[in-house]
Phi, psi and omega in degrees: 000118183273130180236143182289155175284158177197174179224172175255156179283132182281080182253149177273098187243150175288147178288164174297151176301143181214207186301316183299315182291330180291335178293339181279350181286150174302149186300327183292339186295333182291346178272352181288143181296334182293341180283338189306314182297344183253002183225146163242107189067241179258001185260122178289147179259045169238134183270111184289341186276351184245112185283167175290119179265138173266110181271146179270338172197166186273070180220168187290146165283170176302127178088352179272152173237133176252127173255110183270118180281157180221152179277348185244322185277141178277083185259106175287144180272094181257123180283131176292157179295157180104198183234013183289156180295146177236121180257125178259112191263131175257010185299318180293331177296314179295320179298330179281350178115004179294144178284163180304322180290329175291318177300316177303307186293316186287324176292321176294321178299319178295318178297321179291325174300315179295322181295319180293330181278345181285161180281312182243118184298325180290317179294320180290315182299324181293340181271340192268139172220164176240151177244120182237148170288134176247112181266179182277000178283088195307300186295322179294322179290320176301315181296322181293319177296320178294316180298318180299320180297316181294313181299318179296312182300317179296316186291314183290328176294320179294333180272003173105000178290141184235336183291136178305325180298328182294331183281348184271113179280122174273121176244125175256114185267141174233120181251102180279063186281142181264358179207164180295323180296317178292323177297323179296316178298317180295320179296321178293320178295316180297318179292320179292329175273350172066070175286164176282319178209163185216136173237122177262105184271149173079009178234129179202173174222192184299330181271347182077012185247009182302314179302318180294322180296317179300319180290323177297321177296317180299324183276308192273328182260317176277337178070033184291341179263017179240007184237132178274117176047066187298335181260009178299131180094347176292127181302318183293310182292322178296320179295317178298317180298314180300318180296318179293321178299315181296315180293318181295320178299319179295318179295317180296319178296321179295318178295318179299319179294333179278356179100015181111167187294321182299314180291325178296322177291317181295332181278352182090001182298315183296319179298320179296317180294324177294318178299318178296318179295322179295316179296321179293321179297319178296319179295318180297327181269001177073028181261000000 
């Protein structure tokens, strides 16, 4: 799969909230359920040393490798030699009709397959990131990002990873928005869920800088990259997060029982689940 080259904009941005910023919180805040997806014990699973990158398109940075998952092809997740970052992309899954929870579960399942095949869990985990579609359904997308962090932290710890960096899930968001208003909602959802980087597709202006401008506003004026888990404790977001965690766990277990994501795709399991999700979406929308 050929992908275009691209670069990131050289902006002076604040890093994502991390351990240092969490120490500034009142002591009682650590007992709130909303903090859980971002912490293992007292350690937050957000990496403070890596800032929010504004991507110009959904393609690799220098030294990055993207593994694009498919619902039909038996694609094993093989890590290239070296120490470069590897992005496991679920974009094609969503384009094929997979629901957000399926994209969440299957990309994590692929990452866990790679982690199990690696020699050292900490070295392997530090290389892995996921690429997710970020839609305009604000609260659901925030909840999905939160759920993904918790599931990842639990899974890599169970596989023997010990470094705090290994517990931090890097999510690279791509928002295929058809208008500036939808792109704004997606950028706010991605920022509230605290992605590693964001690409706003399909939005531009005469200068070609509209996507970057929206992200700068989200960061510098709204301050979305300066708050740790802003929706933690919200009854609505916590309920959505719990629901996504439960569904994703069931999907991941199903893939594991099938022998891994590659075999699940080759057996037709992923295509069947996508068909079911499509039919359910049509029913929900009354079509």
